[in-house]
Amino acid sequence: MIIAVDGPTASGKGTIAKALAAQFALPHLDTGLLYRAVGRQVQLNGGDPDDPQVALAACAFADTLLQEDILRSEGIGRLCQSGISASASKAGAV
């Protein structure tokens, strides 16, 4: 079973998704963090998040993230900074 939760910013999507995952014993994937990771990589690359080619190139971030442990609990806060969130929104729109 796959359940996708969508909605506006700060509407409780993450809370609902975590509760559904727990209720139905499903894995939880926070796609917002994936968008933020791409936005962060765009910034690290010094690119323009409105440029589709730059956003696509920033998707090759897995090794960097694993090396820096940014997806561990202490690193997630870095992905939620306002500048990274703005880049994530722009890169995600392309």
C-alpha positions as CSV (number, residue, x, y, z in Angstrom):
1,M,0.0,0.0,0.0
2,I,1.2,3.5,-0.9
3,I,-0.3,6.6,0.7
4,A,0.7,10.0,-0.5
5,V,-0.2,13.1,1.6
6,D,-0.1,16.5,-0.1
7,G,-1.1,19.9,0.9
8,P,0.1,23.5,1.6
9,T,3.1,24.4,3.7
10,A,2.7,23.8,7.4
11,S,-0.7,22.1,7.1
12,G,0.3,19.0,9.1
13,K,1.2,16.7,6.2
14,G,4.2,15.3,8.1
15,T,2.2,14.7,11.2
16,I,-0.5,12.9,9.3
17,A,1.9,10.9,7.2
18,K,3.8,9.7,10.3
19,A,0.5,8.7,12.0
20,L,-0.7,6.8,8.9
21,A,2.7,5.1,8.6
22,A,2.5,4.0,12.3
23,Q,-1.2,2.9,12.0
24,F,-0.6,0.8,8.9
25,A,3.0,-0.3,9.8
26,L,4.3,1.3,6.6
27,P,7.7,2.9,6.0
28,H,7.6,6.7,6.0
29,L,9.4,8.7,3.4
30,D,9.6,12.5,3.9
31,T,9.8,13.8,0.4
32,G,10.1,17.3,1.7
33,L,13.5,16.4,3.0
34,L,14.4,15.1,-0.5
35,Y,13.4,18.4,-2.1
36,R,15.4,20.3,0.6
37,A,18.4,18.1,-0.1
38,V,18.3,19.1,-3.7
39,G,17.8,22.8,-2.8
40,R,20.9,22.5,-0.5
41,Q,22.9,20.9,-3.2
42,V,21.9,23.7,-5.7
43,Q,23.3,26.2,-3.1
44,L,26.5,24.2,-2.6
45,N,27.0,24.1,-6.4
46,G,26.4,27.9,-6.5
47,G,23.6,27.4,-9.0
48,D,20.3,29.1,-9.8
49,P,17.4,26.9,-8.5
50,D,15.1,28.3,-11.2
51,D,17.3,26.7,-13.9
52,P,16.0,23.2,-14.7
53,Q,19.5,22.0,-15.7
54,V,21.0,23.1,-12.4
55,A,18.1,21.5,-10.4
56,L,18.6,18.3,-12.3
57,A,22.3,18.2,-11.8
58,A,21.7,18.8,-8.1
59,C,19.8,15.6,-7.8
60,A,23.1,13.7,-7.9
61,F,23.7,14.4,-4.2
62,A,23.5,11.0,-2.5
63,D,27.3,10.5,-1.8
64,T,27.6,14.0,-0.4
65,L,24.7,13.6,1.9
66,L,25.9,10.2,3.1
67,Q,29.4,11.5,3.8
68,E,28.1,14.5,5.8
69,D,25.5,12.5,7.6
70,I,23.0,15.3,6.9
71,L,20.1,12.9,6.8
72,R,20.7,11.9,10.4
73,S,18.7,13.6,13.1
74,E,21.4,16.2,13.8
75,G,21.6,17.2,10.2
76,I,18.0,17.5,9.3
77,G,17.8,20.9,10.9
78,R,20.2,22.2,8.4
79,L,17.9,21.1,5.6
80,C,15.0,23.1,7.2
81,Q,16.8,26.5,7.1
82,S,14.8,29.2,5.3
83,G,17.3,29.7,2.5
84,I,17.4,26.0,1.7
85,S,13.6,25.8,1.8
86,A,13.4,28.6,-0.7
87,S,15.8,26.9,-3.0
88,A,13.9,23.6,-2.6
89,S,10.7,25.2,-3.6
90,K,12.2,26.8,-6.7
91,A,14.1,23.6,-7.7
92,G,11.0,21.5,-7.1
93,A,8.9,23.6,-9.4
94,V,11.1,22.9,-12.4
